[in-house]
Coordinates of C-alpha atoms and ligand atoms in Angstrom, one line a residue:
M164 CA 26.4 316.8 -50.6
T165 CA 29.0 315.2 -48.4
N166 CA 28.9 311.5 -47.5
I167 CA 27.7 312.4 -44.0
D168 CA 24.8 314.6 -45.3
R169 CA 23.8 311.9 -47.7
L170 CA 23.8 309.2 -45.0
L171 CA 21.9 311.4 -42.5
T172 CA 19.3 312.3 -45.0
A173 CA 18.5 308.7 -45.7
V174 CA 18.9 307.2 -42.2
P175 CA 15.6 305.8 -40.7
T176 CA 14.5 307.8 -37.6
R177 CA 11.0 306.4 -37.0
L178 CA 10.2 303.5 -34.6
W179 CA 10.4 300.1 -36.3
I180 CA 7.3 298.1 -35.4
D181 CA 5.7 295.1 -37.2
G182 CA 8.1 295.4 -40.2
A183 CA 7.7 299.1 -40.9
G184 CA 8.6 302.5 -39.8
A185 CA 6.0 303.8 -37.2
D186 CA 5.3 307.1 -35.4
P187 CA 5.1 307.1 -31.6
L188 CA 1.5 307.1 -30.3
E189 CA 2.5 309.7 -27.7
G190 CA 5.6 311.8 -27.4
A191 CA 7.6 313.3 -30.2
S192 CA 11.3 312.9 -30.8
F193 CA 14.7 313.3 -29.2
P194 CA 18.0 314.4 -30.6
V195 CA 21.0 312.2 -31.4
I196 CA 24.2 314.1 -30.8
D197 CA 27.6 313.8 -32.6
P198 CA 30.0 313.6 -29.6
A199 CA 32.8 315.1 -31.6
T200 CA 30.9 318.4 -32.0
G201 CA 28.1 318.4 -29.5
E202 CA 25.7 319.1 -32.4
T203 CA 22.4 317.3 -33.2
I204 CA 22.7 315.0 -36.2
A205 CA 19.2 313.6 -36.2
E206 CA 15.9 313.7 -34.4
V207 CA 14.6 310.2 -33.6
A208 CA 11.1 309.1 -32.7
D209 CA 10.6 308.7 -29.0
A210 CA 8.8 305.5 -28.0
G211 CA 6.6 305.2 -25.0
G212 CA 4.9 302.3 -23.2
K213 CA 2.0 302.1 -25.7
D214 CA 4.4 301.7 -28.5
A215 CA 6.2 299.0 -26.6
L216 CA 3.0 297.0 -26.3
R217 CA 2.3 297.5 -30.0
A218 CA 5.7 295.9 -30.7
L219 CA 4.9 293.1 -28.2
D220 CA 1.4 292.5 -29.9
A221 CA 3.3 292.0 -33.2
A222 CA 5.9 289.8 -31.7
S223 CA 3.3 287.6 -30.0
R224 CA 1.2 287.4 -33.1
V225 CA 4.1 286.0 -35.2
Q226 CA 5.9 284.1 -32.5
D227 CA 4.4 280.6 -33.2
E228 CA 4.8 281.0 -37.0
W229 CA 8.5 282.1 -36.6
A230 CA 9.2 279.2 -34.2
A231 CA 7.6 276.8 -36.8
T232 CA 9.7 278.3 -39.7
A233 CA 12.2 275.7 -40.9
P234 CA 15.6 276.2 -39.2
R235 CA 17.1 276.2 -42.7
E236 CA 14.9 279.2 -43.6
R237 CA 15.7 281.1 -40.4
S238 CA 19.4 280.3 -41.2
R239 CA 19.0 281.7 -44.7
I240 CA 17.6 285.0 -43.6
L241 CA 20.3 285.5 -41.0
R242 CA 23.0 284.6 -43.6
K243 CA 21.4 287.1 -46.0
A244 CA 21.4 289.8 -43.3
W245 CA 25.1 289.1 -42.7
E246 CA 25.8 289.6 -46.4
L247 CA 23.8 292.8 -46.5
V248 CA 25.4 294.2 -43.4
I249 CA 28.9 293.5 -44.9
A250 CA 27.8 295.1 -48.1
R251 CA 26.7 298.2 -46.2
T252 CA 29.9 298.4 -44.1
E253 CA 30.8 302.0 -45.2
D254 CA 27.3 303.4 -44.2
L255 CA 27.0 301.5 -41.0
A256 CA 30.6 302.4 -39.9
L257 CA 30.1 306.1 -40.7
L258 CA 26.8 306.1 -38.8
M259 CA 28.3 304.5 -35.8
T260 CA 31.2 307.0 -35.8
L261 CA 28.8 309.9 -36.1
E262 CA 26.6 308.8 -33.1
M263 CA 29.2 307.1 -30.9
G264 CA 32.5 308.8 -31.7
K265 CA 35.0 306.0 -32.3
T266 CA 37.3 306.1 -35.4
I267 CA 36.1 304.9 -38.8
A268 CA 38.7 302.0 -38.7
E269 CA 37.2 300.9 -35.3
S270 CA 33.6 301.2 -36.6
C271 CA 34.6 299.1 -39.7
G272 CA 36.0 296.5 -37.2
E273 CA 32.7 296.6 -35.3
V274 CA 30.7 296.0 -38.5
A275 CA 32.7 292.9 -39.3
Y276 CA 32.6 291.7 -35.7
G277 CA 28.9 292.5 -35.3
A278 CA 27.9 291.0 -38.6
E279 CA 29.7 287.8 -37.7
F280 CA 27.2 287.0 -35.0
L281 CA 24.6 286.8 -37.8
R282 CA 26.7 284.4 -39.9
W283 CA 27.7 282.4 -36.8
F284 CA 24.1 282.0 -35.6
S285 CA 22.9 281.3 -39.1
E286 CA 25.1 278.2 -38.9
E287 CA 23.9 277.4 -35.4
A288 CA 20.2 277.6 -36.3
V289 CA 20.3 274.3 -38.1
R290 CA 22.2 272.5 -35.2
I291 CA 19.7 272.9 -32.3
G292 CA 20.0 269.4 -30.8
G293 CA 18.2 267.4 -28.2
R294 CA 18.8 264.1 -26.4
Y295 CA 17.3 260.7 -26.3
T296 CA 18.1 257.9 -23.8
E297 CA 16.6 254.9 -22.2
A298 CA 15.6 255.3 -18.5
P299 CA 18.2 253.5 -16.3
S300 CA 15.3 251.6 -14.7
G301 CA 14.4 250.1 -18.1
N302 CA 10.8 251.1 -17.8
G303 CA 10.8 254.3 -19.9
R304 CA 12.5 256.4 -22.5
I305 CA 13.6 260.0 -22.1
L306 CA 13.3 262.4 -25.0
V307 CA 14.7 265.9 -24.4
T308 CA 13.9 268.7 -26.9
K309 CA 14.8 272.3 -27.1
E310 CA 12.2 274.9 -27.9
P311 CA 12.3 278.7 -28.4
L312 CA 11.5 280.7 -25.3
G313 CA 9.2 283.1 -27.0
P314 CA 9.2 286.9 -27.3
C315 CA 12.4 288.5 -26.0
L316 CA 13.4 292.0 -25.0
A317 CA 17.0 293.2 -25.7
I318 CA 18.3 296.3 -24.0
T319 CA 21.7 297.4 -25.4
P320 CA 24.4 300.0 -24.5
W321 CA 25.9 302.8 -26.6
N322 CA 29.5 301.6 -26.7
F323 CA 29.0 299.0 -29.5
P324 CA 25.8 300.1 -31.2
L325 CA 25.7 297.3 -33.7
A326 CA 27.5 294.3 -32.1
M327 CA 25.7 294.5 -28.8
G328 CA 22.5 294.1 -30.8
T329 CA 23.5 291.4 -33.2
R330 CA 25.0 289.3 -30.4
K331 CA 21.4 289.1 -29.1
I332 CA 19.4 289.2 -32.3
G333 CA 21.4 286.5 -34.0
P334 CA 20.9 283.7 -31.5
A335 CA 17.3 284.8 -30.7
L336 CA 16.2 284.6 -34.3
A337 CA 18.2 281.4 -34.9
A338 CA 16.4 279.8 -32.0
G339 CA 13.0 280.8 -33.3
C340 CA 12.3 283.7 -30.8
T341 CA 11.0 287.1 -31.8
M342 CA 12.7 290.1 -30.4
I343 CA 12.2 293.8 -29.4
V344 CA 15.3 295.9 -29.1
K345 CA 15.6 299.0 -27.0
P346 CA 18.8 300.6 -28.1
A347 CA 20.7 303.1 -26.0
E348 CA 19.4 306.6 -26.3
D349 CA 22.8 307.9 -27.4
T350 CA 23.1 305.6 -30.4
P351 CA 19.7 304.5 -31.8
L352 CA 20.4 305.1 -35.5
T353 CA 22.6 302.0 -36.2
M354 CA 20.0 299.7 -34.8
L355 CA 17.2 301.3 -36.9
L356 CA 19.3 300.9 -40.0
L357 CA 19.9 297.2 -39.0
A358 CA 16.1 296.7 -38.7
E359 CA 15.7 297.9 -42.3
I360 CA 18.5 295.6 -43.5
F361 CA 16.7 292.7 -41.8
A362 CA 13.5 293.5 -43.7
E363 CA 15.5 293.5 -46.9
A364 CA 16.9 290.1 -46.0
G365 CA 13.4 288.8 -45.9
L366 CA 12.7 288.7 -42.1
P367 CA 8.9 288.5 -41.7
A368 CA 7.1 291.6 -40.1
G369 CA 6.8 291.5 -36.4
V370 CA 9.8 289.2 -35.7
L371 CA 12.1 292.2 -34.9
S372 CA 11.1 295.6 -33.6
V373 CA 13.3 298.5 -32.6
L374 CA 12.2 301.1 -30.1
P375 CA 14.4 304.1 -29.5
T376 CA 13.3 306.1 -26.5
S377 CA 14.5 308.9 -24.2
D378 CA 12.8 307.2 -21.3
A379 CA 14.1 303.6 -21.1
A380 CA 12.0 302.5 -18.1
A381 CA 8.7 303.7 -19.8
V382 CA 9.3 301.3 -22.6
T383 CA 10.9 298.3 -20.8
G384 CA 8.6 298.4 -17.7
P385 CA 5.3 297.5 -19.4
L386 CA 7.1 294.8 -21.5
I387 CA 8.8 293.1 -18.5
A388 CA 5.4 293.2 -16.6
D389 CA 3.6 291.6 -19.5
P390 CA 3.2 287.8 -19.3
R391 CA 3.7 287.4 -23.0
L392 CA 7.3 288.4 -22.7
R393 CA 9.6 285.4 -21.9
K394 CA 13.1 286.8 -21.7
V395 CA 15.2 289.9 -20.9
T396 CA 18.7 290.1 -22.3
F397 CA 20.7 293.1 -21.2
T398 CA 24.1 294.6 -21.8
G399 CA 24.9 297.6 -19.7
S400 CA 25.8 298.7 -16.2
T401 CA 25.6 296.4 -13.1
R402 CA 23.3 299.0 -11.5
V403 CA 20.7 298.8 -14.2
G404 CA 21.2 295.0 -14.5
K405 CA 20.2 294.6 -10.9
L406 CA 17.1 296.7 -11.4
L407 CA 16.1 294.6 -14.4
L408 CA 16.7 291.3 -12.5
E409 CA 14.4 292.5 -9.8
Q410 CA 11.7 293.4 -12.3
S411 CA 12.2 290.2 -14.2
A412 CA 11.6 288.2 -11.0
Q413 CA 7.9 289.2 -11.0
Q414 CA 7.2 287.1 -14.1
V415 CA 10.1 284.7 -13.5
L416 CA 11.6 285.6 -16.8
R417 CA 14.8 284.1 -18.2
T418 CA 17.5 286.7 -18.2
S419 CA 21.0 287.2 -19.7
M420 CA 23.1 289.9 -18.1
E421 CA 26.3 291.3 -19.6
L422 CA 27.3 293.9 -17.0
G423 CA 30.2 296.0 -16.0
G424 CA 33.8 295.0 -15.7
N425 CA 37.1 295.9 -13.9
A426 CA 39.5 293.9 -16.0
P427 CA 43.0 293.3 -14.6
F428 CA 45.8 293.3 -17.2
V429 CA 48.8 291.6 -15.6
V430 CA 52.4 291.8 -16.9
F431 CA 54.7 289.3 -15.2
D432 CA 58.5 289.9 -15.1
D433 CA 59.0 287.1 -17.6
A434 CA 56.7 288.7 -20.2
D435 CA 57.7 289.8 -23.7
I436 CA 57.5 293.5 -22.8
D437 CA 57.0 294.8 -26.4
A438 CA 54.2 292.3 -26.9
A439 CA 52.7 293.3 -23.5
V440 CA 52.8 297.0 -24.4
A441 CA 51.1 296.3 -27.8
G442 CA 48.5 294.2 -26.0
A443 CA 47.9 296.9 -23.4
M444 CA 47.4 299.5 -26.1
T445 CA 44.6 297.4 -27.6
A446 CA 43.1 296.2 -24.3
K447 CA 43.1 299.8 -23.0
M448 CA 42.5 302.1 -26.0
R449 CA 40.3 300.0 -28.2
N450 CA 36.9 301.9 -28.5
G451 CA 38.5 304.8 -26.7
G452 CA 38.6 302.7 -23.5
E453 CA 34.8 302.6 -23.6
A454 CA 34.5 298.8 -23.4
C455 CA 33.4 296.5 -20.6
T456 CA 36.4 294.4 -21.4
A457 CA 38.9 297.3 -21.3
A458 CA 42.0 296.9 -19.2
N459 CA 41.0 298.8 -16.1
R460 CA 43.9 298.0 -13.8
I461 CA 47.3 297.4 -15.4
L462 CA 49.3 295.4 -12.9
V463 CA 53.0 295.3 -13.7
H464 CA 55.8 293.5 -11.9
N465 CA 58.0 296.1 -10.2
A466 CA 61.2 294.8 -11.8
I467 CA 59.9 295.9 -15.3
R468 CA 57.3 298.5 -14.3
E469 CA 59.4 301.5 -15.3
E470 CA 60.4 300.1 -18.7
F471 CA 56.8 299.0 -19.5
T472 CA 55.3 302.3 -18.3
A473 CA 57.8 304.4 -20.3
Q474 CA 57.1 302.4 -23.5
L475 CA 53.3 302.6 -23.0
T476 CA 53.4 306.3 -22.2
E477 CA 55.4 307.0 -25.4
K478 CA 52.7 305.2 -27.5
I479 CA 49.7 306.7 -25.7
S480 CA 51.1 310.2 -25.8
A481 CA 51.5 309.9 -29.6
M482 CA 47.8 309.2 -30.1
R483 CA 46.1 311.9 -32.3
I484 CA 42.8 313.1 -30.9
G485 CA 40.0 314.1 -33.3
A486 CA 36.6 313.3 -34.7
G487 CA 36.4 309.7 -35.6
Y488 CA 35.5 310.5 -39.2
Q489 CA 38.6 312.7 -39.7
D490 CA 41.6 311.1 -41.4
G491 CA 44.5 310.3 -39.1
T492 CA 42.5 310.2 -35.9
D493 CA 43.6 307.5 -33.3
L494 CA 41.2 308.5 -30.5
G495 CA 37.7 310.0 -30.8
P496 CA 35.6 311.7 -28.2
L497 CA 33.9 310.2 -25.2
I498 CA 30.1 309.5 -25.7
N499 CA 28.8 312.6 -23.7
E500 CA 29.7 315.1 -21.1
R501 CA 28.4 312.9 -18.2
Q502 CA 30.9 310.2 -19.2
R503 CA 33.7 312.7 -19.6
S504 CA 33.0 314.2 -16.2
A505 CA 33.0 310.7 -14.7
V506 CA 36.5 309.9 -16.3
A507 CA 37.9 313.3 -15.2
G508 CA 36.5 312.7 -11.6
L509 CA 38.4 309.3 -11.4
V510 CA 41.6 310.9 -12.6
D511 CA 41.3 313.8 -10.2
D512 CA 40.6 311.5 -7.3
A513 CA 43.6 309.3 -8.1
V514 CA 45.9 312.3 -8.4
D515 CA 44.6 313.8 -5.1
A516 CA 45.4 310.4 -3.5
G517 CA 49.0 310.5 -4.7
A518 CA 48.9 309.1 -8.3
R519 CA 51.4 310.6 -10.8
I520 CA 50.3 311.7 -14.3
R521 CA 52.8 310.4 -16.9
T522 CA 50.9 311.9 -19.8
G523 CA 47.4 313.5 -20.4
G524 CA 45.0 313.8 -17.5
R525 CA 42.8 316.7 -18.8
R526 CA 39.7 317.4 -20.8
V527 CA 40.4 318.9 -24.2
E528 CA 39.0 322.4 -24.5
G529 CA 36.6 323.2 -27.3
P530 CA 33.6 321.5 -28.8
G531 CA 32.9 317.8 -28.3
Y532 CA 33.7 315.5 -25.4
F533 CA 37.4 314.8 -25.8
F534 CA 39.7 313.7 -23.0
E535 CA 43.4 313.4 -23.4
P536 CA 44.9 309.9 -23.6
T537 CA 46.3 309.4 -20.1
V538 CA 48.8 307.3 -18.2
L539 CA 48.8 307.3 -14.4
D540 CA 51.1 305.4 -12.1
N541 CA 51.9 305.2 -8.4
I542 CA 48.2 304.6 -7.8
P543 CA 47.2 304.0 -4.2
S544 CA 45.1 301.0 -3.6
D545 CA 42.2 303.0 -2.1
A546 CA 41.8 305.3 -5.1
R547 CA 38.4 305.0 -6.8
I548 CA 40.0 304.2 -10.1
V549 CA 41.0 300.9 -8.7
R550 CA 37.4 299.9 -7.8
E551 CA 35.4 301.5 -10.5
E552 CA 35.0 301.1 -14.3
I553 CA 37.0 303.9 -16.0
F554 CA 35.3 303.7 -19.4
G555 CA 37.7 306.2 -20.9
P556 CA 41.3 306.5 -22.4
V557 CA 43.1 306.3 -19.0
A558 CA 45.7 303.6 -18.3
A559 CA 46.1 303.0 -14.5
I560 CA 49.4 301.3 -13.7
I561 CA 49.9 299.5 -10.4
G562 CA 53.0 297.6 -9.3
F563 CA 53.3 294.1 -7.7
D564 CA 56.1 291.9 -6.4
S565 CA 54.9 288.3 -6.6
E566 CA 52.5 286.1 -8.6
A567 CA 50.4 285.5 -5.5
E568 CA 50.1 289.2 -4.9
A569 CA 49.1 289.8 -8.6
I570 CA 46.4 287.2 -8.5
A571 CA 45.0 288.4 -5.2
T572 CA 44.9 292.0 -6.5
A573 CA 43.4 291.0 -9.8
N574 CA 40.6 289.1 -8.0
D575 CA 40.0 291.9 -5.5
T576 CA 36.9 293.2 -7.2
E577 CA 33.2 292.6 -7.3
Y578 CA 33.5 292.2 -11.1
G579 CA 34.7 289.2 -13.1
L580 CA 34.3 289.8 -16.8
A581 CA 37.6 289.9 -18.6
A582 CA 41.2 289.4 -17.4
Y583 CA 44.5 289.5 -19.3
F584 CA 48.0 288.5 -18.5
Y585 CA 51.4 288.3 -20.2
T586 CA 54.0 285.6 -19.4
T587 CA 56.3 283.4 -21.4
N588 CA 56.2 280.6 -18.8
L589 CA 53.7 277.9 -19.7
D590 CA 53.3 276.6 -16.2
R591 CA 52.5 280.0 -14.9
A592 CA 50.1 280.6 -17.8
L593 CA 48.0 277.5 -16.9
R594 CA 48.2 278.3 -13.2
V595 CA 47.1 281.9 -13.5
A596 CA 44.4 281.3 -16.1
K597 CA 42.8 278.9 -13.6
A598 CA 43.3 281.2 -10.6
L599 CA 41.7 284.3 -12.1
E600 CA 38.0 284.8 -11.1
S601 CA 36.9 285.9 -14.5
G602 CA 34.5 284.7 -17.2
M603 CA 37.1 285.3 -19.9
V604 CA 40.9 285.3 -19.8
G605 CA 43.3 286.5 -22.5
V606 CA 46.8 284.9 -22.4
N607 CA 49.4 287.0 -24.2
R608 CA 46.5 288.7 -26.0
G609 CA 44.9 292.1 -25.8
V610 CA 41.7 291.2 -27.5
I611 CA 39.5 288.3 -26.5
S612 CA 36.1 288.9 -28.2
D613 CA 35.2 286.4 -30.8
P614 CA 31.7 285.5 -32.1
A615 CA 32.7 281.8 -31.9
A616 CA 33.6 282.0 -28.2
P617 CA 31.3 282.3 -25.2
F618 CA 31.3 285.9 -23.9
G619 CA 30.2 286.4 -20.3
G620 CA 31.2 287.3 -16.8
V621 CA 31.1 285.9 -13.3
K622 CA 30.4 287.7 -10.0
Q623 CA 28.6 291.0 -10.5
S624 CA 29.7 291.0 -14.2
G625 CA 26.7 289.0 -15.2
L626 CA 24.8 285.9 -16.0
G627 CA 24.9 283.7 -19.1
S628 CA 27.0 283.6 -22.3
E629 CA 26.7 285.3 -25.7
G630 CA 28.3 283.9 -28.8
G631 CA 29.9 280.5 -29.3
T632 CA 27.8 277.3 -29.3
E633 CA 26.6 278.4 -25.8
G634 CA 24.9 281.6 -27.0
I635 CA 21.8 280.0 -28.6
D636 CA 21.0 278.1 -25.4
E637 CA 20.1 281.4 -23.8
Y638 CA 17.1 281.5 -26.1
L639 CA 16.0 277.9 -25.8
T640 CA 14.1 276.1 -23.1
T641 CA 14.4 272.4 -22.4
K642 CA 11.4 270.1 -22.6
Y643 CA 11.4 266.5 -21.3
V644 CA 9.0 264.1 -22.9
A645 CA 8.5 260.8 -21.0
L646 CA 7.9 257.9 -23.4
P647 CA 7.0 254.3 -22.6
A648 CA 9.7 251.7 -22.8
Ligands
NAD998 P1 23.5 301.7 -18.8 O1 23.2 300.6 -17.9 O2 23.3 303.1 -18.3 O3 22.5 301.6 -20.1 C1 22.4 300.4 -20.8 C2 21.1 300.3 -21.4 O4 20.1 300.2 -20.4 C3 20.7 301.5 -22.3 O5 19.9 301.1 -23.4 C4 19.8 302.3 -21.3 O6 18.9 303.1 -22.0 C5 19.1 301.2 -20.6 N1 18.6 301.6 -19.3 C6 19.1 302.5 -18.4 N2 18.3 302.6 -17.3 C7 17.3 301.8 -17.5 C8 16.2 301.4 -16.7 N3 16.0 301.9 -15.5 N4 15.3 300.5 -17.2 C9 15.6 299.9 -18.4 N5 16.6 300.2 -19.2 C10 17.5 301.1 -18.7 O7 24.9 301.4 -19.4 P2 25.7 302.3 -20.5 O8 26.2 303.5 -19.8 O9 24.8 302.5 -21.7 O10 26.8 301.3 -20.9 C11 28.0 301.1 -20.2 C12 27.9 299.9 -19.3 O11 27.7 298.8 -20.1 C13 29.2 299.7 -18.6 O12 29.0 299.4 -17.3 C14 29.8 298.5 -19.4 O13 30.7 297.7 -18.7 C15 28.6 297.8 -19.8 N6 28.8 296.9 -20.9 C16 28.9 295.6 -20.7 C17 29.2 294.7 -21.7 C18 29.2 293.2 -21.5 O14 29.1 292.5 -22.4 N7 29.4 292.8 -20.3 C19 29.3 295.2 -23.0 C20 29.3 296.6 -23.2 C21 29.0 297.4 -22.1

């Protein structure tokens, strides 16, 4: 039996409700596909609205008890879950690669990154503060406490099947909230395995449920409409985020929204070009380009544009395409045919408008959803690729002549999640970091995500922060207690 067969035989595929595997009350199962082959690797239980309410019954039943559990005990369970996730790195990484497509090295990186949210928030669980002060009038005292919001719903995307879950589960559990996770339909297996790991870590039944489904709205709709739910935390597209915000308004739910991006990656003429090329490789090609923080528009000063583009093209054209679990692969498949068609459509549109292909540009024939690693330059400003999230291995290079032009172009988007720039001039670094309309800015760096830092966007990239000391506040509500003087 190969490692893959062994893993897939043991992987949980039932719903996870009230601390145990459960069969759906209605509906049957749906397939999980290996994007490298297009073949089914598992059949997963398909939750419906009634299952969602079972999970919410369990979450509501144990909410008060979990909120009253000593912070040190909540912390201990999260810490134990971190240890167990790290101990299961090999299985979790292989599972992620099988259902999502990225390389094993990248999946191992995600396990370390995703697990770190559990360790980080295990440390935050015991530091939930408050405030005490005397009223300025002298006739009262002000006590401010932080309390858990209550049952939360997390809806996660397929591109980081573990980390987009732990980034929400970690702070929710640390704060004393219960949580129901609806993972993306393309990648439900990793989250189901994580639920089992949490049970092994000692998490009481009902605190965490996981509901894979082929019909997201059928599961999330009844939950969002139920007055027992207190929060929706979502990572995904801006389109779906807006829908969820509208629905959440009916019960005035707290929301966190980590939505789409259109990150500019700016290379000034005083940049260290080698470092900028290395940074662009990471910012563009990490996760096969399927990241909300991916460099979507690479803006390069015209004086160095050709040198930068030639170096980047050389590196990108040398990437080896293959299944993520094959040795030597640098770039795995895209998640599905829909995503591959979307990427191909953006490339075709740019080329029709006058862009030049420096390398790649086509689908790879044969099984799986592979697309060639691609570099485009001479991109006209009205091409769709300039406005829309690429979510694929396509580097789009655009020239500029001045700092003011670069900043104006960088900010000319409805999104504001991540931005990157390369310069060796400190004054410029401070000036540009301030001028960029973005929730996160990388200076001479191609990676910015860090569990200890607040992750979040401005404009249509979202609301709220995940990670850092800020992340737990998203699961706490403020209570003011007025005391006599
Ligand atoms: P998506 O919005 O299609 O799906 C995200 C999740 O929402 C999935 O679980 C999906 O099943 C669910 N969903 C879809 N329609 C729904 C509905 N009507 N009601 C309730 N739930 C629904 O996004 P995707 O294609 O899975 O992920 C890619 C998107 O996610 C990109 O736009 C990317 O930028 C964004 N993303 C953002 C961040 C961030 O932190 N800002 C991180 C990763 C991905």
